[in-house]
PDB file of C-alpha atoms in Angstrom:
ATOM      1  CA  GLN A   1      16.367  18.665  -1.004  1.00 84.00           C
ATOM      2  CA  VAL A   2      19.413  16.484  -1.176  1.00 90.00           C
ATOM      3  CA  PRO A   3      22.938  17.185  -3.037  1.00 91.00           C
ATOM      4  CA  ALA A   4      23.878  14.259  -3.810  1.00 94.00           C
ATOM      5  CA  VAL A   5      26.502  12.780  -6.181  1.00 96.00           C
ATOM      6  CA  GLU A   6      24.955   9.338  -7.973  1.00 97.00           C
ATOM      7  CA  SER A   7      28.025   6.527  -8.970  1.00 98.00           C
ATOM      8  CA  GLY A   8      28.674   3.175  -9.874  1.00 98.00           C
ATOM      9  CA  GLY A   9      27.101   2.559 -13.208  1.00 98.00           C
ATOM     10  CA  GLY A  10      28.836   0.573 -16.360  1.00 98.00           C
ATOM     11  CA  LEU A  11      28.517  -1.339 -19.078  1.00 98.00           C
ATOM     12  CA  VAL A  12      26.804  -5.055 -18.404  1.00 98.00           C
ATOM     13  CA  GLN A  13      25.546  -8.119 -20.350  1.00 98.00           C
ATOM     14  CA  ALA A  14      22.141  -9.245 -19.686  1.00 98.00           C
ATOM     15  CA  GLY A  15      22.314 -11.183 -16.401  1.00 98.00           C
ATOM     16  CA  GLU A  16      24.956  -9.654 -14.517  1.00 98.00           C
ATOM     17  CA  SER A  17      24.846  -7.061 -11.450  1.00 98.00           C
ATOM     18  CA  LEU A  18      25.700  -3.439 -10.780  1.00 98.00           C
ATOM     19  CA  ARG A  19      25.624  -1.671  -7.329  1.00 98.00           C
ATOM     20  CA  LEU A  20      25.118   1.798  -8.056  1.00 98.00           C
ATOM     21  CA  SER A  21      25.473   4.661  -5.301  1.00 98.00           C
ATOM     22  CA  CYS A  22      23.977   8.079  -3.958  1.00 98.00           C
ATOM     23  CA  THR A  23      26.547  10.178  -2.049  1.00 97.00           C
ATOM     24  CA  ALA A  24      24.754  13.036   0.359  1.00 95.00           C
ATOM     25  CA  SER A  25      26.495  16.070   0.513  1.00 93.00           C
ATOM     26  CA  THR A  26      24.753  17.371   3.539  1.00 88.00           C
ATOM     27  CA  SER A  27      24.260  16.646   7.030  1.00 86.00           C
ATOM     28  CA  THR A  28      20.898  16.082   7.046  1.00 92.00           C
ATOM     29  CA  PHE A  29      20.962  13.072   4.725  1.00 94.00           C
ATOM     30  CA  ASP A  30      19.415  10.894   6.947  1.00 94.00           C
ATOM     31  CA  ASP A  31      16.098  13.310   7.685  1.00 94.00           C
ATOM     32  CA  TRP A  32      15.032  12.398   4.304  1.00 95.00           C
ATOM     33  CA  SER A  33      13.488   9.864   2.701  1.00 96.00           C
ATOM     34  CA  MET A  34      15.510   8.809  -0.708  1.00 97.00           C
ATOM     35  CA  GLY A  35      14.136   7.665  -4.035  1.00 97.00           C
ATOM     36  CA  TRP A  36      15.926   6.296  -7.203  1.00 98.00           C
ATOM     37  CA  PHE A  37      14.838   7.329 -10.896  1.00 98.00           C
ATOM     38  CA  ARG A  38      15.502   6.319 -14.226  1.00 98.00           C
ATOM     39  CA  GLN A  39      15.724   7.626 -17.626  1.00 98.00           C
ATOM     40  CA  ALA A  40      15.522   6.042 -20.785  1.00 97.00           C
ATOM     41  CA  PRO A  41      16.269   7.427 -23.976  1.00 93.00           C
ATOM     42  CA  GLY A  42      12.985   9.088 -25.917  1.00 95.00           C
ATOM     43  CA  LYS A  43      11.109   8.166 -22.905  1.00 96.00           C
ATOM     44  CA  ALA A  44       9.984   9.559 -19.251  1.00 96.00           C
ATOM     45  CA  ARG A  45      11.669   9.402 -16.381  1.00 96.00           C
ATOM     46  CA  GLU A  46      10.312   7.402 -13.963  1.00 97.00           C
ATOM     47  CA  GLY A  47      10.495   5.603 -10.204  1.00 97.00           C
ATOM     48  CA  VAL A  48      12.568   2.872  -9.570  1.00 97.00           C
ATOM     49  CA  SER A  49      13.085   2.444  -6.197  1.00 98.00           C
ATOM     50  CA  CYS A  50      12.609   4.393  -2.550  1.00 97.00           C
ATOM     51  CA  ILE A  51      13.133   3.810   0.725  1.00 97.00           C
ATOM     52  CA  THR A  52      12.114   6.085   4.417  1.00 97.00           C
ATOM     53  CA  TRP A  53      14.700   7.805   6.085  1.00 96.00           C
ATOM     54  CA  ASP A  54      15.093   4.995   8.716  1.00 95.00           C
ATOM     55  CA  GLY A  55      14.816   2.205   6.203  1.00 95.00           C
ATOM     56  CA  SER A  56      12.067   0.682   7.711  1.00 96.00           C
ATOM     57  CA  SER A  57       9.638   0.689   4.494  1.00 96.00           C
ATOM     58  CA  THR A  58      10.805   0.428   0.792  1.00 97.00           C
ATOM     59  CA  PHE A  59       8.722   0.462  -2.886  1.00 96.00           C
ATOM     60  CA  TYR A  60       9.816  -0.976  -6.017  1.00 97.00           C
ATOM     61  CA  THR A  61       8.357  -0.356  -9.042  1.00 97.00           C
ATOM     62  CA  GLU A  62       7.244  -3.613 -10.940  1.00 97.00           C
ATOM     63  CA  SER A  63       9.462  -4.335 -13.471  1.00 97.00           C
ATOM     64  CA  VAL A  64      12.160  -4.685 -10.983  1.00 98.00           C
ATOM     65  CA  LYS A  65      10.884  -6.393  -7.665  1.00 98.00           C
ATOM     66  CA  GLY A  66      12.538  -8.929  -7.300  1.00 98.00           C
ATOM     67  CA  ARG A  67      15.895  -7.944  -8.920  1.00 98.00           C
ATOM     68  CA  PHE A  68      16.700  -4.719  -7.252  1.00 98.00           C
ATOM     69  CA  THR A  69      17.779  -4.082  -3.591  1.00 98.00           C
ATOM     70  CA  ILE A  70      17.269  -0.625  -2.184  1.00 98.00           C
ATOM     71  CA  SER A  71      19.743   0.307   0.543  1.00 98.00           C
ATOM     72  CA  ARG A  72      20.935   3.118   3.052  1.00 98.00           C
ATOM     73  CA  ASP A  73      23.735   4.056   4.952  1.00 97.00           C
ATOM     74  CA  ASN A  74      23.059   6.836   7.078  1.00 96.00           C
ATOM     75  CA  ALA A  75      26.403   7.527   8.895  1.00 96.00           C
ATOM     76  CA  LYS A  76      27.898   7.602   5.271  1.00 96.00           C
ATOM     77  CA  LYS A  77      25.260   9.447   4.672  1.00 97.00           C
ATOM     78  CA  THR A  78      24.602   7.261   0.850  1.00 97.00           C
ATOM     79  CA  LEU A  79      21.884   5.576  -0.269  1.00 98.00           C
ATOM     80  CA  TYR A  80      22.285   2.547  -2.794  1.00 98.00           C
ATOM     81  CA  LEU A  81      20.618   0.012  -5.157  1.00 98.00           C
ATOM     82  CA  GLN A  82      21.963  -2.994  -5.844  1.00 98.00           C
ATOM     83  CA  MET A  83      20.610  -4.187  -9.142  1.00 98.00           C
ATOM     84  CA  ASN A  84      20.955  -8.244 -10.138  1.00 98.00           C
ATOM     85  CA  ASN A  85      19.859  -9.996 -13.419  1.00 98.00           C
ATOM     86  CA  LEU A  86      20.467  -6.856 -15.205  1.00 98.00           C
ATOM     87  CA  LYS A  87      17.846  -6.571 -19.040  1.00 98.00           C
ATOM     88  CA  PRO A  88      18.326  -4.280 -21.833  1.00 97.00           C
ATOM     89  CA  GLU A  89      15.377  -2.276 -20.333  1.00 97.00           C
ATOM     90  CA  ASP A  90      16.981  -1.664 -17.198  1.00 98.00           C
ATOM     91  CA  THR A  91      19.186   0.611 -19.477  1.00 98.00           C
ATOM     92  CA  ALA A  92      19.289   4.006 -18.579  1.00 98.00           C
ATOM     93  CA  VAL A  93      20.472   6.989 -16.642  1.00 98.00           C
ATOM     94  CA  TYR A  94      19.547   6.554 -13.003  1.00 98.00           C
ATOM     95  CA  TYR A  95      19.570   9.157 -10.625  1.00 97.00           C
ATOM     96  CA  CYS A  96      19.106   9.737  -6.833  1.00 97.00           C
ATOM     97  CA  ALA A  97      17.085  12.061  -5.421  1.00 96.00           C
ATOM     98  CA  ALA A  98      14.586  12.937  -1.547  1.00 95.00           C
ATOM     99  CA  VAL A  99      11.145  11.186  -2.489  1.00 94.00           C
ATOM    100  CA  PRO A 100       8.206  11.970   1.054  1.00 92.00           C
ATOM    101  CA  ASP A 101       8.338   9.614   3.587  1.00 90.00           C
ATOM    102  CA  SER A 102       5.253   8.113   2.032  1.00 90.00           C
ATOM    103  CA  LEU A 103       7.472   6.667  -0.972  1.00 90.00           C
ATOM    104  CA  ARG A 104       5.054   8.508  -3.443  1.00 91.00           C
ATOM    105  CA  VAL A 105       7.213   9.696  -6.385  1.00 90.00           C
ATOM    106  CA  GLU A 106       4.452  11.650  -8.301  1.00 90.00           C
ATOM    107  CA  LYS A 107       5.185  14.950  -6.651  1.00 88.00           C
ATOM    108  CA  VAL A 108       8.666  14.743  -7.730  1.00 91.00           C
ATOM    109  CA  LEU A 109       8.664  13.300 -10.547  1.00 92.00           C
ATOM    110  CA  ALA A 110       5.893  15.984 -11.471  1.00 90.00           C
ATOM    111  CA  GLU A 111       7.922  18.996 -10.129  1.00 90.00           C
ATOM    112  CA  TYR A 112      11.457  18.384  -9.212  1.00 90.00           C
ATOM    113  CA  ASN A 113      14.039  20.025 -11.949  1.00 89.00           C
ATOM    114  CA  SER A 114      17.559  19.739  -9.949  1.00 89.00           C
ATOM    115  CA  TRP A 115      18.430  16.752 -10.917  1.00 92.00           C
ATOM    116  CA  GLY A 116      22.132  15.358 -10.832  1.00 90.00           C
ATOM    117  CA  GLN A 117      24.302  14.644 -13.506  1.00 95.00           C
ATOM    118  CA  GLY A 118      23.532  10.791 -12.440  1.00 97.00           C
ATOM    119  CA  THR A 119      24.629   7.334 -13.762  1.00 98.00           C
ATOM    120  CA  GLN A 120      25.187   5.414 -16.861  1.00 98.00           C
ATOM    121  CA  VAL A 121      23.793   1.830 -16.668  1.00 98.00           C
ATOM    122  CA  THR A 122      24.132   0.209 -20.481  1.00 98.00           C
ATOM    123  CA  VAL A 123      23.122  -3.622 -20.549  1.00 98.00           C
ATOM    124  CA  SER A 124      23.484  -5.635 -23.755  1.00 97.00           C
ATOM    125  CA  SER A 125      21.693  -8.391 -24.896  1.00 93.00           C
TER     126      SER A 125
END
């Protein structure tokens, strides 16, 4: 897995934007496909968006398509999530984690148990 620290969350109003960052502390960051996950209060953690190690392929869950953009800078060992037109239902703690190159997140959600502290995103209506 990829040890990393998430940042960039905050309290915004609906319609505003935030950019999350996930900075890795391993030199092998560019070997790994990466994903953003989120967990809202009382709900299960879900996969939000993923990107392959070279940025050639991406995945977005349906509810964020057209609003969120995932990207990465391997030289800076950093993963980003640009979130535009935020909605109250986007309120959650956001986490990053390595994912399979297939960008299938089910295995990560089922088995990964070393989640970081995440970064809180709160969207008011």
